[in-house]
Structure formats: structure tokens, C-alpha cells
């Protein structure tokens, strides 16, 4: 990132290649929408390039990247244009068909679909805390700093999120 | 009034979550927690089971459109930066237009040049440049050797990955990538070649090779990927190749529809 700040913008492609998969996974798990997630990954890198001078280099690049990613996600929630695909299990199937993601269709079992639906039904804050801690490798302390709250608050968010997830799953399975 | 049992369980679960964030956490450790907090074992197990079940959530691969979009954006940033640098240069040139100031600035620059030149030549800069150039050449040669390896798919994939780190491509590498895309028997190698070529779409030859490859592909995955690529690159000239593909090959219905849709989008 230091090289990018010094004007060698081509180095941003190395950072992109290194982190694009994780970042795409982060947004995909939050939105359950592949094309929207791709747009959001691009938006993050756009902001990283535009605001490169604000990177102080006193922490991990990944941490800075996720703070930008979190803002992109919050902007999306604020706009409220975001379509919640998770409210009805049948919606997910429709989304997959639309995206013609053949690989996803093949591997998608009913339980996996329900799990995706359930994850979309818990609040965005709890979902994000779970995704960041479970999949993106961030520690509770780091998530707390990103979210401007205490470590215990994040743990409580994860715990409540998991319990809600379990209840929603049970509910969906019994339908 | 707080329920002491519930509060105790809350603490136990938070402690468990704290442990679970370590990758090395194993199920046996959950048992220790359950023994330690017998009244909360049900909640502890439920928390762990839900945490584990999240593993089932799979994420699809992002499409080449995302890469194409990123590299297009990066090119725009680079072009913008170059323009800005040029305008700074233009500003300095204007200073030189004033006669009095011109000589003062020239004298200053001459002195600065003398000082920096002596520092430059007293060091090993010449040698350093030679070493950098040699390293870069070695990298290109190694990448070419791996790319054209006839025996190992892994080598060819590694060679393709190495190309991504290059700033510019020489003709040998462009040709080797093209051969990989056209002829490699392994689909992953062909896909990887497309992905790497997307990094260099500012090179006209690379763009041309991506388009020209369309009629020669028989894998539906590669055909669909190339369709996405030409849409992202907004390459109208690809319509000819797509039509050729439609005429000459018995395509899968989904591919055929995608190709027709691509033509419509490009028109």
C-alpha cells in the first residue's frame, strides 16, 4: 500500500488479487447476491484508490480495507435500495436461476439454502459480526474497533445472532 | 433482578466464543467447557453447533466481469494520474517562458543536478539498475519456461500467475498466453490465461487475442467467460467472432442464448 501511496498505482492490482476473494465472500455472505457483491468489491477498491492518502500505515492493510468495506455495506443499508432476498426460501432459488450460477445450483442442498435464508433474516449488525469473526479472520477486538463498540458487545452480538440463526433454522425446517 | 444461572451461562458462552475464534479450537475443548459449566451445556453445544454449521455456507467464484471492472477502473486512475503529472510538467515549462526567471531557475537546476549527480554516481546505482533488469529478465524467462511446460499443469498455472506480476508483457509472453488459451487441454489453465490476460487489456494485442479465441473454444464455461469478458470490455468487434461461433458449433442452449444476448448488448 505504501507503494500505491507513492504513486505506483499498479501495485494496487497485487492487493486486489490477494484480497478480492475474501472481500467478495464478505459481501456475498452479507447480501446473498453475487452481482451486488462484485459491485461492492469494486466500490471498495475505488475508495482505496481515491482515499489512498488517508492510509496511515500504522495497522494492518486488511483492517483498513475492512473499515472501508464496512462503510460500503453501511451505505448500501442506508440507501435502502437493497433487495432482501433472504425473506423467503423460494427467493433464493430464483436468485440463483437469475444469476445462472450453475455451480451453485449443483451444490446447493436444501439445508444450505435455508442457512443462507436464515442468515439474511438476522439483523445486519449481528450478521456482520458473525461474518467478520467466522469467515474473515478478524478478532473480536478488531471488529469492536471497526464497529466503534466494546469487545463484549461484539461477543454478545455474535452470541445472539447465533441463537437467532438456530431458531430461524428450526422454524424453516419445520415448515 | 438478574437470573444468576442465565448470567453464568452468558459468561460461559462468551468465554467459549473467545476460544472459538482461535483456528486451533477443537471439539474436545467444548467438552471441557460443558464439564466446567454443566448447567449451560445445552446452550454451549447449541452455540458451537450453529457456529460449525456456518461452514456449510459456500460462496460462488466471482466472475471475470469483476476483474475487468477493476482493471478498467485502475487504468482510469493511472491515466488521470499521468495527466496530472503532465500538467505539473507544463506548469514548470511555463515558468521557463519568463526570461529573467528562466535563467535563475536554470542555474538552480544546474547546481542541483551537479550535487545529485555526484551523489548518484558515487553510489552503486548503475549496478543496481543492472541487477534489477537482470532479475526482471530472469522472471520473464522463468515464467515463459513454466507457461510452455508440456508436462506439468501446475507449472503452466504457476507461469500464468507469474505473468500477473509483470508490469508489461513482451511478445513471447503474449504469444504463450494466447497458445495456452487456444490449445491447452486443461480447462483451468485456459481460464487462468483469460484471467491473467484481463490484467493487460490496455495492450491491443492481448485484447485482440481474447476476442479471436472465441470461435475456437469448445468448453461452455470458457465460452460463457469470454462472452462476459467482451461485454465488460465493450468490444463491438467481437460480434464477428461470436457469430462465427454460433454458426460453426453445436452450442449448448444456455451458451447459445448467452451469445445472442451478448451480441444484442454489444450492438
Tab-separated table of C-alpha atoms in Angstrom:
chain	number	residue	atom	x	y	z
A	1	UNK	CA	0.000	0.000	0.000
A	2	UNK	CA	2.951	2.295	0.684
A	3	UNK	CA	3.981	1.933	-2.991
A	4	UNK	CA	0.463	2.851	-4.097
A	5	UNK	CA	0.605	5.948	-1.898
A	6	UNK	CA	3.918	6.869	-3.501
A	7	UNK	CA	2.223	6.845	-6.896
A	8	UNK	CA	2.819	3.305	-8.147
A	9	UNK	CA	-0.870	2.551	-8.699
A	10	UNK	CA	-0.105	-0.716	-10.493
A	11	UNK	CA	0.689	-2.224	-7.077
A	12	UNK	CA	-2.994	-1.963	-6.234
A	13	UNK	CA	-3.550	-4.893	-8.596
A	14	UNK	CA	-1.438	-7.090	-6.273
A	15	UNK	CA	-3.581	-6.080	-3.303
A	16	UNK	CA	-6.703	-6.694	-5.359
A	17	UNK	CA	-5.590	-10.174	-6.389
A	18	UNK	CA	-4.649	-11.017	-2.810
A	19	UNK	CA	-7.895	-9.870	-1.196
A	20	UNK	CA	-10.632	-9.980	-3.847
A	21	UNK	CA	-11.842	-13.449	-2.908
A	22	UNK	CA	-12.129	-12.690	0.817
A	23	UNK	CA	-13.807	-9.391	0.174
A	24	UNK	CA	-16.250	-10.914	-2.290
A	25	UNK	CA	-17.028	-13.630	0.287
A	26	UNK	CA	-17.626	-10.971	2.948
A	27	UNK	CA	-20.177	-9.126	0.829
A	28	UNK	CA	-21.734	-12.279	-0.549
A	29	UNK	CA	-22.434	-13.622	2.918
A	30	UNK	CA	-23.899	-10.286	3.931
A	31	UNK	CA	-26.098	-9.823	0.873
A	32	UNK	CA	-26.544	-13.277	-0.657
A	33	UNK	CA	-26.280	-11.521	-4.011
A	34	UNK	CA	-23.273	-12.202	-6.271
A	35	UNK	CA	-23.552	-9.324	-8.706
A	36	UNK	CA	-24.199	-6.824	-5.933
A	37	UNK	CA	-21.164	-8.216	-4.087
A	38	UNK	CA	-18.995	-7.751	-7.169
A	39	UNK	CA	-20.095	-4.129	-7.407
A	40	UNK	CA	-19.293	-3.628	-3.750
A	41	UNK	CA	-15.791	-5.127	-4.109
A	42	UNK	CA	-15.147	-2.663	-6.931
A	43	UNK	CA	-16.521	0.153	-4.833
A	44	UNK	CA	-14.098	-0.728	-2.013
A	45	UNK	CA	-11.102	-0.625	-4.344
A	46	UNK	CA	-12.342	2.592	-5.881
A	47	UNK	CA	-12.374	4.160	-2.419
A	48	UNK	CA	-8.983	2.669	-1.517
A	49	UNK	CA	-7.527	4.317	-4.627
A	50	UNK	CA	-9.336	7.591	-4.182
A	51	UNK	CA	-8.530	7.940	-0.493
A	52	UNK	CA	-5.118	6.277	-0.547
A	53	UNK	CA	-3.575	9.297	1.184
A	54	UNK	CA	-5.654	8.573	4.292
A	55	UNK	CA	-3.945	5.216	4.904
A	56	UNK	CA	-1.563	5.825	7.779
A	57	UNK	CA	0.229	2.514	7.624
A	58	UNK	CA	0.120	2.080	11.391
A	59	UNK	CA	-2.081	-1.003	11.227
A	60	UNK	CA	-2.677	-3.994	9.014
A	61	UNK	CA	-3.832	-3.161	5.487
A	62	UNK	CA	-6.610	-5.739	5.865
A	63	UNK	CA	-8.024	-3.859	8.821
A	64	UNK	CA	-8.147	-0.617	6.818
A	65	UNK	CA	-9.681	-2.454	3.880
A	66	UNK	CA	-12.467	-3.860	6.065
A	67	UNK	CA	-13.167	-0.466	7.588
A	68	UNK	CA	-13.743	0.808	4.025
A	69	UNK	CA	-15.745	-2.316	3.185
A	70	UNK	CA	-17.908	-1.765	6.244
A	71	UNK	CA	-18.696	1.771	5.079
A	72	UNK	CA	-19.678	0.457	1.642
A	73	UNK	CA	-22.003	-2.033	3.323
A	74	UNK	CA	-23.497	0.613	5.627
A	75	UNK	CA	-24.063	2.947	2.660
A	76	UNK	CA	-25.994	0.194	0.957
A	77	UNK	CA	-28.150	-0.340	4.030
A	78	UNK	CA	-28.764	3.395	4.320
A	79	UNK	CA	-29.895	3.691	0.721
A	80	UNK	CA	-32.492	1.001	1.425
A	81	UNK	CA	-32.484	0.118	-2.241
A	82	UNK	CA	-31.130	-3.210	-1.278
A	83	UNK	CA	-33.438	-6.093	-2.030
A	84	UNK	CA	-33.612	-8.621	0.760
A	85	UNK	CA	-33.529	-11.939	-0.995
A	86	UNK	CA	-33.498	-13.858	2.230
A	87	UNK	CA	-37.070	-13.420	3.401
A	88	UNK	CA	-38.489	-16.351	1.528
A	89	UNK	CA	-36.592	-19.568	0.767
A	90	UNK	CA	-38.022	-19.623	-2.743
A	91	UNK	CA	-36.454	-16.237	-3.423
A	92	UNK	CA	-33.008	-17.664	-3.119
A	93	UNK	CA	-33.711	-20.239	-5.790
A	94	UNK	CA	-34.983	-17.523	-8.026
A	95	UNK	CA	-31.832	-15.519	-7.442
A	96	UNK	CA	-29.645	-18.478	-8.363
A	97	UNK	CA	-31.585	-19.047	-11.546
A	98	UNK	CA	-31.268	-15.407	-12.422
A	99	UNK	CA	-27.563	-15.433	-11.898
A	100	UNK	CA	-27.250	-18.667	-13.806
A	101	UNK	CA	-24.735	-19.807	-11.292
A	102	UNK	CA	-24.743	-23.427	-12.342
A	103	UNK	CA	-22.070	-24.470	-9.914
A	104	UNK	CA	-24.028	-23.015	-7.009
A	105	UNK	CA	-27.206	-24.739	-8.108
A	106	UNK	CA	-25.469	-28.081	-8.243
A	107	UNK	CA	-24.013	-27.891	-4.782
A	108	UNK	CA	-26.908	-26.150	-3.102
A	109	UNK	CA	-28.708	-28.506	-0.784
A	110	UNK	CA	-31.914	-27.551	0.910
A	111	UNK	CA	-30.124	-27.040	4.212
A	112	UNK	CA	-27.541	-24.754	2.709
A	113	UNK	CA	-30.271	-22.689	1.137
A	114	UNK	CA	-32.117	-22.461	4.423
A	115	UNK	CA	-28.957	-21.443	6.189
A	116	UNK	CA	-28.446	-18.629	3.693
A	117	UNK	CA	-32.021	-17.531	4.157
A	118	UNK	CA	-31.680	-17.654	7.932
A	119	UNK	CA	-28.509	-15.575	7.846
A	120	UNK	CA	-30.319	-12.906	5.861
A	121	UNK	CA	-33.085	-12.791	8.447
A	122	UNK	CA	-30.968	-11.751	11.391
A	123	UNK	CA	-30.177	-8.074	11.839
A	124	UNK	CA	-27.390	-6.570	9.652
A	125	UNK	CA	-25.249	-5.788	12.733
A	126	UNK	CA	-25.387	-9.349	14.040
A	127	UNK	CA	-24.868	-10.772	10.553
A	128	UNK	CA	-21.814	-8.632	10.017
A	129	UNK	CA	-20.314	-9.523	13.409
A	130	UNK	CA	-20.778	-13.234	12.638
A	131	UNK	CA	-19.344	-12.969	9.115
A	132	UNK	CA	-16.328	-10.947	10.199
A	133	UNK	CA	-15.470	-13.273	13.065
A	134	UNK	CA	-16.388	-16.582	11.447
A	135	UNK	CA	-15.088	-16.115	7.911
A	136	UNK	CA	-12.912	-13.053	7.546
A	137	UNK	CA	-10.487	-13.927	10.324
A	138	UNK	CA	-10.930	-10.738	12.324
A	139	UNK	CA	-10.624	-10.872	16.104
A	140	UNK	CA	-13.454	-9.601	18.304
A	141	UNK	CA	-11.226	-6.784	19.440
A	142	UNK	CA	-10.682	-5.683	15.822
A	143	UNK	CA	-14.376	-5.954	14.979
A	144	UNK	CA	-15.170	-3.898	18.076
A	145	UNK	CA	-12.761	-1.188	16.929
A	146	UNK	CA	-14.287	-1.216	13.440
A	147	UNK	CA	-17.802	-1.012	14.834
A	148	UNK	CA	-16.932	1.538	17.481
A	149	UNK	CA	-18.102	-0.556	20.437
A	150	UNK	CA	-16.692	-2.874	23.082
A	151	UNK	CA	-15.385	-6.388	22.584
A	152	UNK	CA	-18.086	-7.748	24.898
A	153	UNK	CA	-20.773	-6.035	22.838
A	154	UNK	CA	-19.473	-7.818	19.734
A	155	UNK	CA	-19.398	-11.177	21.540
A	156	UNK	CA	-22.974	-10.593	22.696
A	157	UNK	CA	-23.948	-9.683	19.124
A	158	UNK	CA	-22.381	-12.889	17.788
A	159	UNK	CA	-23.993	-14.980	20.510
A	160	UNK	CA	-27.478	-13.532	19.997
A	161	UNK	CA	-27.039	-13.795	16.243
A	162	UNK	CA	-26.165	-17.479	16.504
A	163	UNK	CA	-29.141	-18.178	18.741
A	164	UNK	CA	-31.488	-16.370	16.363
A	165	UNK	CA	-29.967	-18.260	13.471
A	166	UNK	CA	-30.617	-21.560	15.209
A	167	UNK	CA	-34.250	-20.648	15.940
A	168	UNK	CA	-34.874	-19.435	12.382
A	169	UNK	CA	-33.361	-22.627	11.005
A	170	UNK	CA	-35.601	-24.768	13.210
A	171	UNK	CA	-38.570	-22.736	12.145
A	172	UNK	CA	-37.745	-23.001	8.433
A	173	UNK	CA	-37.055	-26.716	8.641
A	174	UNK	CA	-40.405	-27.369	10.278
A	175	UNK	CA	-42.291	-25.524	7.501
B	1	UNK	CA	-33.388	-8.969	39.256
B	2	UNK	CA	-30.778	-10.816	37.254
B	3	UNK	CA	-31.046	-14.563	36.909
B	4	UNK	CA	-27.657	-15.886	38.234
B	5	UNK	CA	-27.859	-19.075	36.172
B	6	UNK	CA	-28.550	-17.149	32.986
B	7	UNK	CA	-25.761	-14.705	33.751
B	8	UNK	CA	-23.403	-17.588	34.423
B	9	UNK	CA	-24.296	-19.161	31.072
B	10	UNK	CA	-23.865	-15.843	29.296
B	11	UNK	CA	-20.327	-15.658	30.697
B	12	UNK	CA	-19.649	-19.272	29.742
B	13	UNK	CA	-20.823	-18.693	26.160
B	14	UNK	CA	-18.757	-15.536	25.797
B	15	UNK	CA	-15.735	-17.449	27.075
B	16	UNK	CA	-16.458	-20.192	24.554
B	17	UNK	CA	-16.781	-17.661	21.721
B	18	UNK	CA	-13.455	-16.197	22.786
B	19	UNK	CA	-11.867	-19.624	22.430
B	20	UNK	CA	-13.619	-20.464	19.180
B	21	UNK	CA	-12.080	-17.511	17.406
B	22	UNK	CA	-8.791	-19.427	17.508
B	23	UNK	CA	-8.471	-21.626	14.454
B	24	UNK	CA	-6.965	-24.398	16.544
B	25	UNK	CA	-10.160	-24.784	18.615
B	26	UNK	CA	-11.362	-28.393	18.709
B	27	UNK	CA	-14.492	-30.166	19.803
B	28	UNK	CA	-12.760	-31.690	22.811
B	29	UNK	CA	-12.382	-28.202	24.212
B	30	UNK	CA	-16.150	-27.789	24.027
B	31	UNK	CA	-16.477	-30.850	26.262
B	32	UNK	CA	-14.198	-29.237	28.820
B	33	UNK	CA	-16.445	-26.157	28.797
B	34	UNK	CA	-19.522	-28.343	29.240
B	35	UNK	CA	-17.964	-30.110	32.205
B	36	UNK	CA	-16.955	-26.796	33.697
B	37	UNK	CA	-20.460	-25.331	33.264
B	38	UNK	CA	-22.837	-28.355	33.440
B	39	UNK	CA	-25.949	-26.138	33.763
B	40	UNK	CA	-25.114	-24.426	30.485
B	41	UNK	CA	-24.012	-27.398	28.452
B	42	UNK	CA	-27.100	-27.294	26.229
B	43	UNK	CA	-26.574	-23.627	25.300
B	44	UNK	CA	-22.858	-24.194	24.825
B	45	UNK	CA	-23.457	-27.105	22.471
B	46	UNK	CA	-26.118	-25.199	20.543
B	47	UNK	CA	-23.797	-22.220	20.108
B	48	UNK	CA	-20.978	-24.442	18.908
B	49	UNK	CA	-23.242	-26.417	16.542
B	50	UNK	CA	-24.622	-23.261	14.904
B	51	UNK	CA	-21.102	-21.822	14.616
B	52	UNK	CA	-19.947	-25.032	12.961
B	53	UNK	CA	-22.955	-25.224	10.626
B	54	UNK	CA	-21.938	-21.897	9.118
B	55	UNK	CA	-19.097	-23.803	7.490
B	56	UNK	CA	-21.691	-25.111	5.047
B	57	UNK	CA	-22.255	-21.643	3.631
B	58	UNK	CA	-20.498	-21.612	0.319
B	59	UNK	CA	-19.521	-18.643	-1.740
B	60	UNK	CA	-19.501	-18.803	-5.551
B	61	UNK	CA	-16.494	-17.603	-7.511
B	62	UNK	CA	-16.624	-14.030	-8.593
B	63	UNK	CA	-16.969	-13.566	-12.345
B	64	UNK	CA	-14.304	-12.186	-14.724
B	65	UNK	CA	-16.536	-9.116	-15.043
B	66	UNK	CA	-15.428	-8.035	-11.567
B	67	UNK	CA	-11.772	-8.300	-12.607
B	68	UNK	CA	-12.400	-6.497	-15.875
B	69	UNK	CA	-14.212	-3.718	-13.997
B	70	UNK	CA	-11.389	-3.359	-11.502
B	71	UNK	CA	-8.660	-3.198	-14.141
B	72	UNK	CA	-10.648	-0.730	-16.208
B	73	UNK	CA	-11.023	1.481	-13.123
B	74	UNK	CA	-7.316	1.144	-12.279
B	75	UNK	CA	-6.412	2.180	-15.838
B	76	UNK	CA	-8.610	5.240	-15.489
B	77	UNK	CA	-6.901	6.198	-12.228
B	78	UNK	CA	-3.491	5.722	-13.848
B	79	UNK	CA	-4.460	7.816	-16.877
B	80	UNK	CA	-5.757	10.538	-14.585
B	81	UNK	CA	-2.537	10.477	-12.571
B	82	UNK	CA	-0.421	10.705	-15.737
B	83	UNK	CA	-2.459	13.697	-16.918
B	84	UNK	CA	-1.898	15.391	-13.578
B	85	UNK	CA	1.850	14.747	-13.770
B	86	UNK	CA	1.904	16.175	-17.277
B	87	UNK	CA	0.107	19.307	-16.169
B	88	UNK	CA	2.704	19.797	-13.405
B	89	UNK	CA	5.393	19.476	-16.066
B	90	UNK	CA	3.501	22.024	-18.200
B	91	UNK	CA	3.456	24.426	-15.266
B	92	UNK	CA	7.239	24.165	-14.878
B	93	UNK	CA	7.658	24.780	-18.634
B	94	UNK	CA	5.617	27.961	-18.346
B	95	UNK	CA	7.986	29.273	-15.680
B	96	UNK	CA	10.760	28.961	-18.217
B	97	UNK	CA	8.939	31.326	-20.548
B	98	UNK	CA	9.823	34.373	-18.386
B	99	UNK	CA	13.381	35.436	-19.423
B	100	UNK	CA	14.776	36.578	-16.053
B	101	UNK	CA	13.289	33.789	-14.046
B	102	UNK	CA	14.249	31.284	-16.719
B	103	UNK	CA	17.977	31.754	-16.188
B	104	UNK	CA	17.668	31.782	-12.416
B	105	UNK	CA	15.757	28.508	-12.473
B	106	UNK	CA	18.182	27.024	-14.997
B	107	UNK	CA	21.155	27.944	-12.807
B	108	UNK	CA	19.420	26.464	-9.773
B	109	UNK	CA	18.630	23.253	-11.608
B	110	UNK	CA	22.187	23.026	-12.921
B	111	UNK	CA	23.555	23.243	-9.376
B	112	UNK	CA	21.005	20.745	-8.125
B	113	UNK	CA	21.970	18.441	-10.982
B	114	UNK	CA	25.648	18.687	-10.103
B	115	UNK	CA	25.008	17.778	-6.473
B	116	UNK	CA	22.549	14.974	-7.104
B	117	UNK	CA	24.696	13.675	-9.976
B	118	UNK	CA	27.727	13.361	-7.769
B	119	UNK	CA	25.682	11.507	-5.151
B	120	UNK	CA	24.191	9.293	-7.828
B	121	UNK	CA	27.452	8.324	-9.468
B	122	UNK	CA	29.310	7.856	-6.211
B	123	UNK	CA	26.851	5.076	-5.303
B	124	UNK	CA	26.201	1.816	-6.983
B	125	UNK	CA	23.071	2.954	-8.824
B	126	UNK	CA	24.268	1.769	-12.228
B	127	UNK	CA	24.963	-1.672	-10.871
B	128	UNK	CA	21.654	-1.710	-9.007
B	129	UNK	CA	19.779	-0.888	-12.197
B	130	UNK	CA	21.584	-3.704	-13.983
B	131	UNK	CA	20.708	-6.160	-11.215
B	132	UNK	CA	17.027	-5.107	-11.297
B	133	UNK	CA	16.919	-5.503	-15.078
B	134	UNK	CA	18.578	-8.899	-14.880
B	135	UNK	CA	16.166	-10.073	-12.173
B	136	UNK	CA	13.239	-8.899	-14.239
B	137	UNK	CA	14.557	-10.714	-17.311
B	138	UNK	CA	15.078	-13.892	-15.284
B	139	UNK	CA	11.488	-13.662	-14.060
B	140	UNK	CA	10.194	-13.325	-17.608
B	141	UNK	CA	12.300	-16.277	-18.764
B	142	UNK	CA	11.191	-18.450	-15.854
B	143	UNK	CA	7.570	-17.528	-16.395
B	144	UNK	CA	7.873	-18.331	-20.116
B	145	UNK	CA	9.521	-21.688	-19.373
B	146	UNK	CA	6.749	-22.624	-16.938
B	147	UNK	CA	3.995	-21.388	-19.233
B	148	UNK	CA	5.230	-23.532	-22.079
B	149	UNK	CA	5.903	-26.595	-19.948
B	150	UNK	CA	4.388	-29.541	-21.751
B	151	UNK	CA	4.372	-31.922	-18.812
B	152	UNK	CA	3.035	-30.151	-15.771
B	153	UNK	CA	-0.312	-28.368	-15.457
B	154	UNK	CA	0.862	-26.904	-12.136
B	155	UNK	CA	3.894	-25.382	-13.839
B	156	UNK	CA	1.745	-23.821	-16.526
B	157	UNK	CA	-0.623	-22.400	-13.897
B	158	UNK	CA	2.344	-21.032	-11.930
B	159	UNK	CA	3.766	-19.494	-15.092
B	160	UNK	CA	0.448	-17.777	-15.771
B	161	UNK	CA	0.283	-16.461	-12.209
B	162	UNK	CA	3.815	-15.044	-12.525
B	163	UNK	CA	2.763	-13.078	-15.599
B	164	UNK	CA	0.245	-11.186	-13.454
B	165	UNK	CA	3.103	-9.589	-11.531
B	166	UNK	CA	4.672	-8.133	-14.661
B	167	UNK	CA	4.142	-4.503	-15.474
B	168	UNK	CA	4.382	-5.012	-19.235
B	169	UNK	CA	4.315	-8.087	-21.428
B	170	UNK	CA	6.789	-8.909	-24.150
B	171	UNK	CA	5.632	-10.591	-27.356
B	172	UNK	CA	6.873	-14.022	-26.274
B	173	UNK	CA	4.678	-13.987	-23.179
B	174	UNK	CA	1.673	-12.616	-25.071
B	175	UNK	CA	2.030	-15.423	-27.593
B	176	UNK	CA	2.486	-18.073	-24.883
B	177	UNK	CA	-0.664	-16.875	-23.100
B	178	UNK	CA	-2.540	-16.964	-26.379
B	179	UNK	CA	-1.374	-20.525	-27.063
B	180	UNK	CA	-2.475	-21.543	-23.566
B	181	UNK	CA	-5.914	-20.044	-24.172
B	182	UNK	CA	-6.293	-21.643	-27.586
B	183	UNK	CA	-4.685	-25.031	-27.181
B	184	UNK	CA	-4.207	-26.052	-23.568
B	185	UNK	CA	-6.060	-29.269	-22.871
B	186	UNK	CA	-6.669	-28.250	-19.253
B	187	UNK	CA	-9.687	-26.011	-18.689
B	188	UNK	CA	-8.223	-24.422	-15.539
B	189	UNK	CA	-5.162	-23.353	-17.482
B	190	UNK	CA	-7.335	-21.781	-20.166
B	191	UNK	CA	-9.464	-19.990	-17.545
B	192	UNK	CA	-6.371	-18.818	-15.725
B	193	UNK	CA	-4.937	-17.497	-19.004
B	194	UNK	CA	-8.102	-15.432	-19.538
B	195	UNK	CA	-7.930	-14.070	-16.010
B	196	UNK	CA	-4.298	-13.024	-16.460
B	197	UNK	CA	-4.953	-11.531	-19.899
B	198	UNK	CA	-7.621	-9.369	-18.286
B	199	UNK	CA	-4.849	-7.616	-16.366
B	200	UNK	CA	-3.365	-6.388	-19.622
B	201	UNK	CA	-6.392	-5.352	-21.647
B	202	UNK	CA	-4.747	-1.993	-22.280
B	203	UNK	CA	-2.449	-3.928	-24.633
B	204	UNK	CA	-4.224	-4.113	-28.045
B	205	UNK	CA	-2.660	-7.470	-28.923
B	206	UNK	CA	-3.944	-9.058	-25.699
B	207	UNK	CA	-7.446	-7.677	-26.316
B	208	UNK	CA	-7.345	-8.973	-29.867
B	209	UNK	CA	-6.255	-12.441	-28.710
B	210	UNK	CA	-9.122	-12.614	-26.223
B	211	UNK	CA	-11.619	-11.853	-28.978
B	212	UNK	CA	-10.041	-14.060	-31.637
B	213	UNK	CA	-10.135	-17.027	-29.260
B	214	UNK	CA	-13.937	-17.076	-29.095
B	215	UNK	CA	-14.713	-19.311	-32.123
B	216	UNK	CA	-12.054	-21.844	-31.122
B	217	UNK	CA	-13.422	-22.684	-27.680
B	218	UNK	CA	-15.478	-25.803	-27.170
B	219	UNK	CA	-15.925	-25.615	-23.393
B	220	UNK	CA	-19.217	-23.953	-22.369
B	221	UNK	CA	-17.539	-22.456	-19.279
B	222	UNK	CA	-14.830	-20.798	-21.369
B	223	UNK	CA	-17.368	-19.677	-23.980
B	224	UNK	CA	-19.518	-18.035	-21.285
B	225	UNK	CA	-16.478	-16.458	-19.626
B	226	UNK	CA	-15.280	-14.932	-22.883
B	227	UNK	CA	-18.771	-13.586	-23.510
B	228	UNK	CA	-18.664	-11.839	-20.112
B	229	UNK	CA	-15.202	-10.512	-20.924
B	230	UNK	CA	-16.218	-8.886	-24.209
B	231	UNK	CA	-19.296	-7.380	-22.544
B	232	UNK	CA	-17.132	-5.884	-19.804
B	233	UNK	CA	-14.617	-4.601	-22.357
B	234	UNK	CA	-17.451	-3.321	-24.566
B	235	UNK	CA	-15.718	-4.866	-27.581
B	236	UNK	CA	-18.078	-4.463	-30.506
B	237	UNK	CA	-15.560	-6.082	-32.836
B	238	UNK	CA	-16.166	-9.390	-31.023
B	239	UNK	CA	-19.579	-9.708	-32.684
B	240	UNK	CA	-17.930	-11.251	-35.772
B	241	UNK	CA	-16.258	-13.949	-33.683
B	242	UNK	CA	-19.392	-14.656	-31.685
B	243	UNK	CA	-21.386	-15.087	-34.912
B	244	UNK	CA	-18.695	-17.429	-36.200
B	245	UNK	CA	-19.005	-19.488	-33.012
B	246	UNK	CA	-22.798	-19.584	-33.354
B	247	UNK	CA	-22.561	-20.780	-36.940
B	248	UNK	CA	-19.860	-23.376	-36.591
B	249	UNK	CA	-20.563	-25.140	-33.344
B	250	UNK	CA	-23.467	-27.027	-31.874
B	251	UNK	CA	-23.664	-24.977	-28.691
B	252	UNK	CA	-25.484	-25.792	-25.503
B	253	UNK	CA	-28.784	-23.925	-25.345
B	254	UNK	CA	-27.674	-21.753	-22.405
B	255	UNK	CA	-24.450	-20.793	-24.191
B	256	UNK	CA	-26.322	-20.040	-27.399
B	257	UNK	CA	-28.689	-17.732	-25.517
B	258	UNK	CA	-25.785	-16.038	-23.771
B	259	UNK	CA	-24.030	-15.426	-27.086
B	260	UNK	CA	-27.152	-13.946	-28.654
B	261	UNK	CA	-27.651	-11.745	-25.599
B	262	UNK	CA	-24.000	-10.647	-25.819
B	263	UNK	CA	-24.431	-9.586	-29.447
B	264	UNK	CA	-27.510	-7.568	-28.505
B	265	UNK	CA	-25.630	-5.861	-25.675
B	266	UNK	CA	-22.687	-5.009	-27.887
B	267	UNK	CA	-24.744	-3.666	-30.791
